[in-house]
């Protein structure tokens, strides 16, 4: 069944549309001179390390086709790793290697590839096949994240991540993106991953959205999506809030992962975060953004420490706070 909601009702619910996002948030709050800080994953990684933010370890970088001969040396000591474009987006161009088999390599999908196939993939990355704007790119080889056991039953052949939208330094909404068979193991909603809303107060997942449909069970594993309590939620929110200082972007998407051995890692940042987080949470961003702009509870103070901004989000944007505000 399809439901129709009038534009007036969407505004009443605080739903932010693409035009508002582009004109009010991205154009007004994200200086274009700062885009390279997030569009180039190598620059993002260096900024994070300089700020003391943990990221997946970088094993090596290949910048030219001539350098592809170094691939065997770079991956030589590693049984599993990830190859990705420095300027990629939407999970495009990422090759995840999970093990070796008689001189060959096994991808997350189970497919077996040889050294020549990996080299060809790197060459495609360098040509710009997977990069923003199709410009020549660099290939990064880095640590493969081993996700936290709590996600074992709600993920299919991939690593779940936590997308948090940060507005003027304040985390305003978050969701867990869960890979599926449809998404080919990638945590990308447009490719078929599940987005599960997160209660900003408790860090507990709620229902999920999959192909624009509300679901309660993971489509591949059948496991419940709601009720997962993300460990160290306050620390994760403070980490996301701190990425504001890292980039100077007022409207920012922060993607974090929970590694079973290394804890929270910052995966990447996005200067143009989408709006699907509203579907995953069944609530609009508008009212929360308005509270920050109005200075509610001392908000709209970017100079406040990241931990304080995260605590504000937990207090004012929790499900319990929303119930208190509802007549």
Short mmCIF file of the C-alpha atoms (twelve columns), coordinates in Angstrom:
data_MODEL
# 
_entry.id   MODEL 
# 
loop_
_atom_site.group_PDB 
_atom_site.id 
_atom_site.type_symbol 
_atom_site.label_atom_id 
_atom_site.label_alt_id 
_atom_site.label_comp_id 
_atom_site.label_asym_id 
_atom_site.label_seq_id 
_atom_site.Cartn_x 
_atom_site.Cartn_y 
_atom_site.Cartn_z 
_atom_site.pdbx_PDB_model_num 
ATOM 1   C CA . UNK A 1   0.000  0.000   0.000   1 
ATOM 2   C CA . UNK A 2   1.287  3.455   -0.890  1 
ATOM 3   C CA . UNK A 3   0.729  6.384   1.416   1 
ATOM 4   C CA . UNK A 4   0.503  10.016  0.347   1 
ATOM 5   C CA . UNK A 5   1.524  12.798  2.724   1 
ATOM 6   C CA . UNK A 6   1.004  16.404  1.712   1 
ATOM 7   C CA . UNK A 7   3.922  18.856  1.664   1 
ATOM 8   C CA . UNK A 8   2.239  20.743  4.495   1 
ATOM 9   C CA . UNK A 9   2.174  17.620  6.660   1 
ATOM 10  C CA . UNK A 10  5.811  16.862  5.845   1 
ATOM 11  C CA . UNK A 11  6.777  20.366  6.970   1 
ATOM 12  C CA . UNK A 12  4.767  19.918  10.165  1 
ATOM 13  C CA . UNK A 13  6.734  16.763  10.888  1 
ATOM 14  C CA . UNK A 14  10.014 18.568  10.263  1 
ATOM 15  C CA . UNK A 15  11.001 16.483  7.251   1 
ATOM 16  C CA . UNK A 16  13.904 18.034  5.367   1 
ATOM 17  C CA . UNK A 17  13.850 17.718  1.569   1 
ATOM 18  C CA . UNK A 18  16.676 17.730  -0.953  1 
ATOM 19  C CA . UNK A 19  16.217 21.375  -1.959  1 
ATOM 20  C CA . UNK A 20  16.321 22.546  1.648   1 
ATOM 21  C CA . UNK A 21  19.335 20.354  2.377   1 
ATOM 22  C CA . UNK A 22  21.248 21.656  -0.644  1 
ATOM 23  C CA . UNK A 23  20.362 25.355  -0.304  1 
ATOM 24  C CA . UNK A 24  20.161 25.824  3.469   1 
ATOM 25  C CA . UNK A 25  22.630 23.349  4.898   1 
ATOM 26  C CA . UNK A 26  25.233 22.326  2.328   1 
ATOM 27  C CA . UNK A 27  25.543 25.638  0.461   1 
ATOM 28  C CA . UNK A 28  25.360 27.786  3.597   1 
ATOM 29  C CA . UNK A 29  27.341 25.699  6.086   1 
ATOM 30  C CA . UNK A 30  29.876 23.753  4.028   1 
ATOM 31  C CA . UNK A 31  32.581 25.973  2.474   1 
ATOM 32  C CA . UNK A 32  33.674 24.387  -0.796  1 
ATOM 33  C CA . UNK A 33  37.326 24.959  0.107   1 
ATOM 34  C CA . UNK A 34  36.859 22.351  2.858   1 
ATOM 35  C CA . UNK A 35  35.432 19.633  0.613   1 
ATOM 36  C CA . UNK A 36  38.844 18.057  -0.121  1 
ATOM 37  C CA . UNK A 37  39.158 17.338  3.591   1 
ATOM 38  C CA . UNK A 38  36.393 14.740  3.283   1 
ATOM 39  C CA . UNK A 39  36.356 13.886  -0.423  1 
ATOM 40  C CA . UNK A 40  39.953 12.625  -0.276  1 
ATOM 41  C CA . UNK A 41  40.068 9.692   2.138   1 
ATOM 42  C CA . UNK A 42  43.830 9.940   2.490   1 
ATOM 43  C CA . UNK A 43  43.564 13.536  3.719   1 
ATOM 44  C CA . UNK A 44  40.678 12.576  6.034   1 
ATOM 45  C CA . UNK A 45  42.724 9.745   7.511   1 
ATOM 46  C CA . UNK A 46  45.705 12.008  8.193   1 
ATOM 47  C CA . UNK A 47  43.521 14.672  9.826   1 
ATOM 48  C CA . UNK A 48  41.911 12.052  12.046  1 
ATOM 49  C CA . UNK A 49  45.232 10.579  13.126  1 
ATOM 50  C CA . UNK A 50  46.612 14.038  13.906  1 
ATOM 51  C CA . UNK A 51  43.515 14.657  16.067  1 
ATOM 52  C CA . UNK A 52  43.893 11.342  17.890  1 
ATOM 53  C CA . UNK A 53  40.855 9.724   16.222  1 
ATOM 54  C CA . UNK A 54  41.288 6.026   15.499  1 
ATOM 55  C CA . UNK A 55  40.937 4.924   11.863  1 
ATOM 56  C CA . UNK A 56  41.585 1.645   9.995   1 
ATOM 57  C CA . UNK A 57  45.336 1.172   9.556   1 
ATOM 58  C CA . UNK A 58  46.699 2.128   6.140   1 
ATOM 59  C CA . UNK A 59  48.940 -0.581  4.677   1 
ATOM 60  C CA . UNK A 60  49.910 1.241   1.506   1 
ATOM 61  C CA . UNK A 61  48.930 3.553   -1.348  1 
ATOM 62  C CA . UNK A 62  49.281 2.992   -5.094  1 
ATOM 63  C CA . UNK A 63  49.336 6.205   -7.120  1 
ATOM 64  C CA . UNK A 64  50.424 5.127   -10.625 1 
ATOM 65  C CA . UNK A 65  50.115 2.055   -12.829 1 
ATOM 66  C CA . UNK A 66  53.867 1.635   -12.499 1 
ATOM 67  C CA . UNK A 67  53.419 1.319   -8.729  1 
ATOM 68  C CA . UNK A 68  51.008 -1.627  -9.111  1 
ATOM 69  C CA . UNK A 69  54.067 -3.869  -8.994  1 
ATOM 70  C CA . UNK A 70  54.252 -2.976  -5.282  1 
ATOM 71  C CA . UNK A 71  50.820 -4.512  -4.583  1 
ATOM 72  C CA . UNK A 72  52.217 -7.967  -3.748  1 
ATOM 73  C CA . UNK A 73  54.656 -6.436  -1.285  1 
ATOM 74  C CA . UNK A 74  51.992 -4.271  0.374   1 
ATOM 75  C CA . UNK A 75  49.593 -7.176  0.989   1 
ATOM 76  C CA . UNK A 76  52.333 -9.733  1.575   1 
ATOM 77  C CA . UNK A 77  51.962 -9.919  5.359   1 
ATOM 78  C CA . UNK A 78  48.179 -9.694  5.429   1 
ATOM 79  C CA . UNK A 79  45.636 -12.440 4.926   1 
ATOM 80  C CA . UNK A 80  42.764 -9.962  4.774   1 
ATOM 81  C CA . UNK A 81  42.580 -6.341  3.704   1 
ATOM 82  C CA . UNK A 82  40.530 -3.779  1.783   1 
ATOM 83  C CA . UNK A 83  41.350 -2.053  -1.508  1 
ATOM 84  C CA . UNK A 84  39.454 1.198   -2.053  1 
ATOM 85  C CA . UNK A 85  39.605 4.413   -4.101  1 
ATOM 86  C CA . UNK A 86  40.739 7.523   -2.249  1 
ATOM 87  C CA . UNK A 87  37.971 9.560   -3.922  1 
ATOM 88  C CA . UNK A 88  35.270 6.894   -4.090  1 
ATOM 89  C CA . UNK A 89  31.686 7.308   -2.977  1 
ATOM 90  C CA . UNK A 90  28.746 5.055   -2.147  1 
ATOM 91  C CA . UNK A 91  30.976 2.043   -1.580  1 
ATOM 92  C CA . UNK A 92  31.906 1.887   -5.275  1 
ATOM 93  C CA . UNK A 93  35.246 0.335   -6.146  1 
ATOM 94  C CA . UNK A 94  35.821 -1.326  -2.783  1 
ATOM 95  C CA . UNK A 95  37.277 -4.835  -2.873  1 
ATOM 96  C CA . UNK A 96  37.220 -6.733  0.423   1 
ATOM 97  C CA . UNK A 97  39.631 -9.644  0.765   1 
ATOM 98  C CA . UNK A 98  38.854 -11.975 3.676   1 
ATOM 99  C CA . UNK A 99  41.470 -14.693 3.209   1 
ATOM 100 C CA . UNK A 100 43.942 -16.553 1.028   1 
ATOM 101 C CA . UNK A 101 43.630 -19.883 -0.763  1 
ATOM 102 C CA . UNK A 102 46.596 -21.557 -2.477  1 
ATOM 103 C CA . UNK A 103 48.135 -18.378 -3.727  1 
ATOM 104 C CA . UNK A 104 44.783 -16.790 -4.543  1 
ATOM 105 C CA . UNK A 105 42.531 -14.457 -2.569  1 
ATOM 106 C CA . UNK A 106 38.950 -14.874 -1.364  1 
ATOM 107 C CA . UNK A 107 36.592 -11.913 -1.518  1 
ATOM 108 C CA . UNK A 108 33.827 -11.303 1.036   1 
ATOM 109 C CA . UNK A 109 31.330 -12.675 -1.491  1 
ATOM 110 C CA . UNK A 110 33.229 -15.964 -1.614  1 
ATOM 111 C CA . UNK A 111 34.611 -15.343 -5.108  1 
ATOM 112 C CA . UNK A 112 38.254 -16.336 -5.646  1 
ATOM 113 C CA . UNK A 113 40.552 -13.845 -7.391  1 
ATOM 114 C CA . UNK A 114 44.224 -13.968 -8.333  1 
ATOM 115 C CA . UNK A 115 46.961 -11.365 -8.143  1 
ATOM 116 C CA . UNK A 116 46.329 -10.271 -11.735 1 
ATOM 117 C CA . UNK A 117 42.634 -9.653  -11.034 1 
ATOM 118 C CA . UNK A 118 43.498 -7.488  -8.030  1 
ATOM 119 C CA . UNK A 119 46.032 -5.560  -10.094 1 
ATOM 120 C CA . UNK A 120 43.402 -4.974  -12.780 1 
ATOM 121 C CA . UNK A 121 40.993 -3.686  -10.123 1 
ATOM 122 C CA . UNK A 122 43.659 -1.283  -8.834  1 
ATOM 123 C CA . UNK A 123 44.283 -0.077  -12.398 1 
ATOM 124 C CA . UNK A 124 40.565 0.664   -12.762 1 
ATOM 125 C CA . UNK A 125 40.666 2.695   -9.547  1 
ATOM 126 C CA . UNK A 126 43.633 4.703   -10.809 1 
ATOM 127 C CA . UNK A 127 41.789 5.468   -14.047 1 
ATOM 128 C CA . UNK A 128 38.993 7.133   -12.064 1 
ATOM 129 C CA . UNK A 129 36.364 4.500   -12.824 1 
ATOM 130 C CA . UNK A 130 35.032 4.642   -9.245  1 
ATOM 131 C CA . UNK A 131 35.942 8.180   -8.203  1 
ATOM 132 C CA . UNK A 132 33.884 11.334  -7.797  1 
ATOM 133 C CA . UNK A 133 33.736 13.046  -11.183 1 
ATOM 134 C CA . UNK A 134 35.716 10.284  -12.883 1 
ATOM 135 C CA . UNK A 135 39.034 11.974  -12.126 1 
ATOM 136 C CA . UNK A 136 42.293 9.972   -11.847 1 
ATOM 137 C CA . UNK A 137 42.505 8.451   -8.398  1 
ATOM 138 C CA . UNK A 138 44.716 6.618   -5.918  1 
ATOM 139 C CA . UNK A 139 44.208 3.144   -4.488  1 
ATOM 140 C CA . UNK A 140 44.357 2.633   -0.728  1 
ATOM 141 C CA . UNK A 141 45.083 -0.749  0.858   1 
ATOM 142 C CA . UNK A 142 44.039 -0.835  4.495   1 
ATOM 143 C CA . UNK A 143 43.004 -2.920  7.478   1 
ATOM 144 C CA . UNK A 144 39.789 -4.898  7.103   1 
ATOM 145 C CA . UNK A 145 37.383 -4.088  9.912   1 
ATOM 146 C CA . UNK A 146 36.146 -7.088  11.911  1 
ATOM 147 C CA . UNK A 147 32.759 -5.968  13.144  1 
ATOM 148 C CA . UNK A 148 31.549 -6.269  16.717  1 
ATOM 149 C CA . UNK A 149 29.844 -9.618  17.528  1 
ATOM 150 C CA . UNK A 150 26.586 -7.821  18.362  1 
ATOM 151 C CA . UNK A 151 26.034 -7.358  14.608  1 
ATOM 152 C CA . UNK A 152 26.609 -11.014 13.741  1 
ATOM 153 C CA . UNK A 153 22.930 -11.843 13.195  1 
ATOM 154 C CA . UNK A 154 21.942 -8.656  11.379  1 
ATOM 155 C CA . UNK A 155 24.598 -8.373  8.710   1 
ATOM 156 C CA . UNK A 156 25.221 -10.199 5.448   1 
ATOM 157 C CA . UNK A 157 28.776 -10.511 4.097   1 
ATOM 158 C CA . UNK A 158 29.801 -7.025  5.070   1 
ATOM 159 C CA . UNK A 159 30.578 -4.546  7.831   1 
ATOM 160 C CA . UNK A 160 27.737 -2.516  9.384   1 
ATOM 161 C CA . UNK A 161 28.486 1.122   10.015  1 
ATOM 162 C CA . UNK A 162 26.905 3.894   12.056  1 
ATOM 163 C CA . UNK A 163 25.994 7.036   10.105  1 
ATOM 164 C CA . UNK A 164 25.559 10.120  12.283  1 
ATOM 165 C CA . UNK A 165 24.418 13.468  10.898  1 
ATOM 166 C CA . UNK A 166 26.226 16.326  12.653  1 
ATOM 167 C CA . UNK A 167 24.804 19.867  12.454  1 
ATOM 168 C CA . UNK A 168 26.973 22.777  13.635  1 
ATOM 169 C CA . UNK A 169 28.957 20.310  15.707  1 
ATOM 170 C CA . UNK A 170 25.887 18.650  17.299  1 
ATOM 171 C CA . UNK A 171 24.906 15.057  16.481  1 
ATOM 172 C CA . UNK A 172 21.235 15.297  15.468  1 
ATOM 173 C CA . UNK A 173 20.285 11.854  14.122  1 
ATOM 174 C CA . UNK A 174 21.876 8.457   13.546  1 
ATOM 175 C CA . UNK A 175 21.256 5.049   12.036  1 
ATOM 176 C CA . UNK A 176 23.001 1.717   11.682  1 
ATOM 177 C CA . UNK A 177 23.433 0.604   8.073   1 
ATOM 178 C CA . UNK A 178 23.268 -3.170  7.772   1 
ATOM 179 C CA . UNK A 179 24.605 -4.957  4.661   1 
ATOM 180 C CA . UNK A 180 22.318 -7.386  2.831   1 
ATOM 181 C CA . UNK A 181 22.474 -9.793  -0.084  1 
ATOM 182 C CA . UNK A 182 20.885 -7.084  -2.256  1 
ATOM 183 C CA . UNK A 183 23.574 -4.557  -1.326  1 
ATOM 184 C CA . UNK A 184 26.334 -7.101  -2.083  1 
ATOM 185 C CA . UNK A 185 27.589 -6.792  1.475   1 
ATOM 186 C CA . UNK A 186 27.887 -3.004  1.339   1 
ATOM 187 C CA . UNK A 187 26.447 -0.672  3.977   1 
ATOM 188 C CA . UNK A 188 24.743 1.540   1.397   1 
ATOM 189 C CA . UNK A 189 20.976 2.093   1.522   1 
ATOM 190 C CA . UNK A 190 20.706 3.023   -2.156  1 
ATOM 191 C CA . UNK A 191 22.221 -0.343  -3.049  1 
ATOM 192 C CA . UNK A 192 19.876 -2.306  -0.780  1 
ATOM 193 C CA . UNK A 193 21.271 -2.175  2.748   1 
ATOM 194 C CA . UNK A 194 18.963 -1.846  5.761   1 
ATOM 195 C CA . UNK A 195 18.927 1.393   7.744   1 
ATOM 196 C CA . UNK A 196 17.955 1.010   11.409  1 
ATOM 197 C CA . UNK A 197 17.174 4.147   13.392  1 
ATOM 198 C CA . UNK A 198 18.970 4.732   16.685  1 
ATOM 199 C CA . UNK A 199 17.533 6.294   19.831  1 
ATOM 200 C CA . UNK A 200 19.969 9.147   20.421  1 
ATOM 201 C CA . UNK A 201 19.548 8.859   24.162  1 
ATOM 202 C CA . UNK A 202 20.179 5.169   24.726  1 
ATOM 203 C CA . UNK A 203 21.998 4.047   21.586  1 
ATOM 204 C CA . UNK A 204 19.361 1.357   21.062  1 
ATOM 205 C CA . UNK A 205 18.263 0.450   17.544  1 
ATOM 206 C CA . UNK A 206 14.648 0.744   16.493  1 
ATOM 207 C CA . UNK A 207 12.860 -0.578  13.397  1 
ATOM 208 C CA . UNK A 208 14.565 -0.684  10.008  1 
ATOM 209 C CA . UNK A 209 13.862 0.592   6.512   1 
ATOM 210 C CA . UNK A 210 14.709 -1.487  3.452   1 
ATOM 211 C CA . UNK A 211 13.905 -0.392  -0.097  1 
ATOM 212 C CA . UNK A 212 11.698 2.327   1.480   1 
ATOM 213 C CA . UNK A 213 9.681  -0.265  3.437   1 
ATOM 214 C CA . UNK A 214 9.500  -0.494  7.223   1 
ATOM 215 C CA . UNK A 215 10.816 -3.864  8.427   1 
ATOM 216 C CA . UNK A 216 11.446 -5.490  11.804  1 
ATOM 217 C CA . UNK A 217 13.593 -8.445  10.685  1 
ATOM 218 C CA . UNK A 218 16.764 -8.562  8.620   1 
ATOM 219 C CA . UNK A 219 15.747 -9.724  5.112   1 
ATOM 220 C CA . UNK A 220 18.550 -12.305 4.864   1 
ATOM 221 C CA . UNK A 221 19.091 -13.585 8.405   1 
ATOM 222 C CA . UNK A 222 15.569 -13.139 9.799   1 
ATOM 223 C CA . UNK A 223 17.010 -11.717 13.019  1 
ATOM 224 C CA . UNK A 224 15.260 -8.821  14.822  1 
ATOM 225 C CA . UNK A 225 16.694 -5.420  13.931  1 
ATOM 226 C CA . UNK A 226 15.400 -3.429  16.883  1 
ATOM 227 C CA . UNK A 227 16.664 -3.639  20.448  1 
ATOM 228 C CA . UNK A 228 20.401 -3.769  19.732  1 
ATOM 229 C CA . UNK A 229 22.241 -1.678  22.321  1 
ATOM 230 C CA . UNK A 230 25.362 -0.148  20.829  1 
ATOM 231 C CA . UNK A 231 28.185 -0.292  23.393  1 
ATOM 232 C CA . UNK A 232 29.934 2.960   24.326  1 
ATOM 233 C CA . UNK A 233 27.229 5.056   22.684  1 
ATOM 234 C CA . UNK A 234 28.177 8.286   24.471  1 
ATOM 235 C CA . UNK A 235 31.776 7.858   23.313  1 
ATOM 236 C CA . UNK A 236 30.655 7.250   19.729  1 
ATOM 237 C CA . UNK A 237 28.518 10.393  19.736  1 
ATOM 238 C CA . UNK A 238 31.401 12.470  21.117  1 
ATOM 239 C CA . UNK A 239 33.637 11.037  18.406  1 
ATOM 240 C CA . UNK A 240 31.119 12.040  15.732  1 
ATOM 241 C CA . UNK A 241 30.724 15.520  17.234  1 
ATOM 242 C CA . UNK A 242 34.496 15.995  17.247  1 
ATOM 243 C CA . UNK A 243 34.637 15.581  13.480  1 
ATOM 244 C CA . UNK A 244 33.177 19.086  13.213  1 
ATOM 245 C CA . UNK A 245 36.494 20.550  14.352  1 
ATOM 246 C CA . UNK A 246 38.252 18.197  11.960  1 
ATOM 247 C CA . UNK A 247 36.537 19.580  8.868   1 
ATOM 248 C CA . UNK A 248 34.829 22.895  9.635   1 
ATOM 249 C CA . UNK A 249 31.703 21.584  7.879   1 
ATOM 250 C CA . UNK A 250 28.402 22.578  9.482   1 
ATOM 251 C CA . UNK A 251 26.392 19.774  7.862   1 
ATOM 252 C CA . UNK A 252 28.354 16.547  8.022   1 
ATOM 253 C CA . UNK A 253 27.868 12.798  7.789   1 
ATOM 254 C CA . UNK A 254 30.177 10.753  10.025  1 
ATOM 255 C CA . UNK A 255 30.555 7.016   9.380   1 
ATOM 256 C CA . UNK A 256 31.884 4.986   12.289  1 
ATOM 257 C CA . UNK A 257 32.428 1.256   12.708  1 
ATOM 258 C CA . UNK A 258 32.781 -0.889  15.799  1 
ATOM 259 C CA . UNK A 259 35.748 -3.233  15.451  1 
ATOM 260 C CA . UNK A 260 35.728 -6.309  17.688  1 
ATOM 261 C CA . UNK A 261 39.407 -5.797  18.626  1 
ATOM 262 C CA . UNK A 262 40.142 -2.096  18.072  1 
ATOM 263 C CA . UNK A 263 36.869 -0.508  19.199  1 
ATOM 264 C CA . UNK A 264 35.353 2.536   17.466  1 
ATOM 265 C CA . UNK A 265 37.004 3.553   14.200  1 
ATOM 266 C CA . UNK A 266 36.179 6.505   11.984  1 
ATOM 267 C CA . UNK A 267 35.660 5.102   8.495   1 
ATOM 268 C CA . UNK A 268 34.960 8.229   6.442   1 
ATOM 269 C CA . UNK A 269 33.220 11.613  6.369   1 
ATOM 270 C CA . UNK A 270 30.638 12.995  3.963   1 
ATOM 271 C CA . UNK A 271 30.036 16.647  3.073   1 
ATOM 272 C CA . UNK A 272 26.715 15.787  1.413   1 
ATOM 273 C CA . UNK A 273 25.004 13.298  3.730   1 
ATOM 274 C CA . UNK A 274 21.672 12.030  2.425   1 
ATOM 275 C CA . UNK A 275 18.284 12.207  4.066   1 
ATOM 276 C CA . UNK A 276 17.425 8.519   4.383   1 
ATOM 277 C CA . UNK A 277 18.293 8.763   8.072   1 
ATOM 278 C CA . UNK A 278 14.857 10.404  8.471   1 
ATOM 279 C CA . UNK A 279 13.136 7.308   7.043   1 
ATOM 280 C CA . UNK A 280 15.147 5.012   9.294   1 
ATOM 281 C CA . UNK A 281 14.070 7.021   12.361  1 
ATOM 282 C CA . UNK A 282 10.528 7.896   11.203  1 
ATOM 283 C CA . UNK A 283 11.146 11.506  12.147  1 
ATOM 284 C CA . UNK A 284 12.340 14.665  10.401  1 
ATOM 285 C CA . UNK A 285 15.610 16.456  10.973  1 
ATOM 286 C CA . UNK A 286 13.960 19.877  10.888  1 
ATOM 287 C CA . UNK A 287 12.745 20.160  14.485  1 
ATOM 288 C CA . UNK A 288 16.091 19.065  15.919  1 
ATOM 289 C CA . UNK A 289 17.993 21.479  13.710  1 
ATOM 290 C CA . UNK A 290 15.596 24.270  14.744  1 
ATOM 291 C CA . UNK A 291 16.341 23.556  18.417  1 
ATOM 292 C CA . UNK A 292 20.063 24.006  17.780  1 
ATOM 293 C CA . UNK A 293 19.558 27.190  15.763  1 
ATOM 294 C CA . UNK A 294 17.339 28.588  18.525  1 
ATOM 295 C CA . UNK A 295 19.985 27.865  21.151  1 
ATOM 296 C CA . UNK A 296 17.707 25.529  23.117  1 
ATOM 297 C CA . UNK A 297 19.391 24.380  26.317  1 
ATOM 298 C CA . UNK A 298 22.531 26.310  25.465  1 
ATOM 299 C CA . UNK A 299 22.916 24.754  22.013  1 
ATOM 300 C CA . UNK A 300 24.376 26.491  18.953  1 
ATOM 301 C CA . UNK A 301 27.693 26.787  20.756  1 
ATOM 302 C CA . UNK A 302 30.243 25.117  18.478  1 
ATOM 303 C CA . UNK A 303 33.029 26.079  20.889  1 
ATOM 304 C CA . UNK A 304 31.573 23.739  23.516  1 
ATOM 305 C CA . UNK A 305 33.613 20.529  23.903  1 
ATOM 306 C CA . UNK A 306 32.540 17.633  21.683  1 
ATOM 307 C CA . UNK A 307 31.496 15.582  24.722  1 
ATOM 308 C CA . UNK A 308 29.135 18.364  25.828  1 
ATOM 309 C CA . UNK A 309 27.580 18.614  22.379  1 
ATOM 310 C CA . UNK A 310 27.092 14.841  22.349  1 
ATOM 311 C CA . UNK A 311 25.502 14.960  25.800  1 
ATOM 312 C CA . UNK A 312 23.105 17.655  24.567  1 
ATOM 313 C CA . UNK A 313 22.006 15.337  21.755  1 
ATOM 314 C CA . UNK A 314 21.461 12.450  24.157  1 
ATOM 315 C CA . UNK A 315 19.335 14.625  26.420  1 
ATOM 316 C CA . UNK A 316 17.266 16.556  23.879  1 
ATOM 317 C CA . UNK A 317 16.968 14.141  20.954  1 
ATOM 318 C CA . UNK A 318 16.182 10.929  22.807  1 
ATOM 319 C CA . UNK A 319 12.952 9.022   22.299  1 
ATOM 320 C CA . UNK A 320 12.023 9.819   25.897  1 
ATOM 321 C CA . UNK A 321 12.483 13.562  25.311  1 
ATOM 322 C CA . UNK A 322 10.317 13.355  22.193  1 
ATOM 323 C CA . UNK A 323 7.537  11.686  24.197  1 
ATOM 324 C CA . UNK A 324 7.695  14.430  26.805  1 
ATOM 325 C CA . UNK A 325 7.306  17.095  24.111  1 
ATOM 326 C CA . UNK A 326 4.344  15.370  22.468  1 
ATOM 327 C CA . UNK A 327 1.026  16.738  23.844  1 
# 
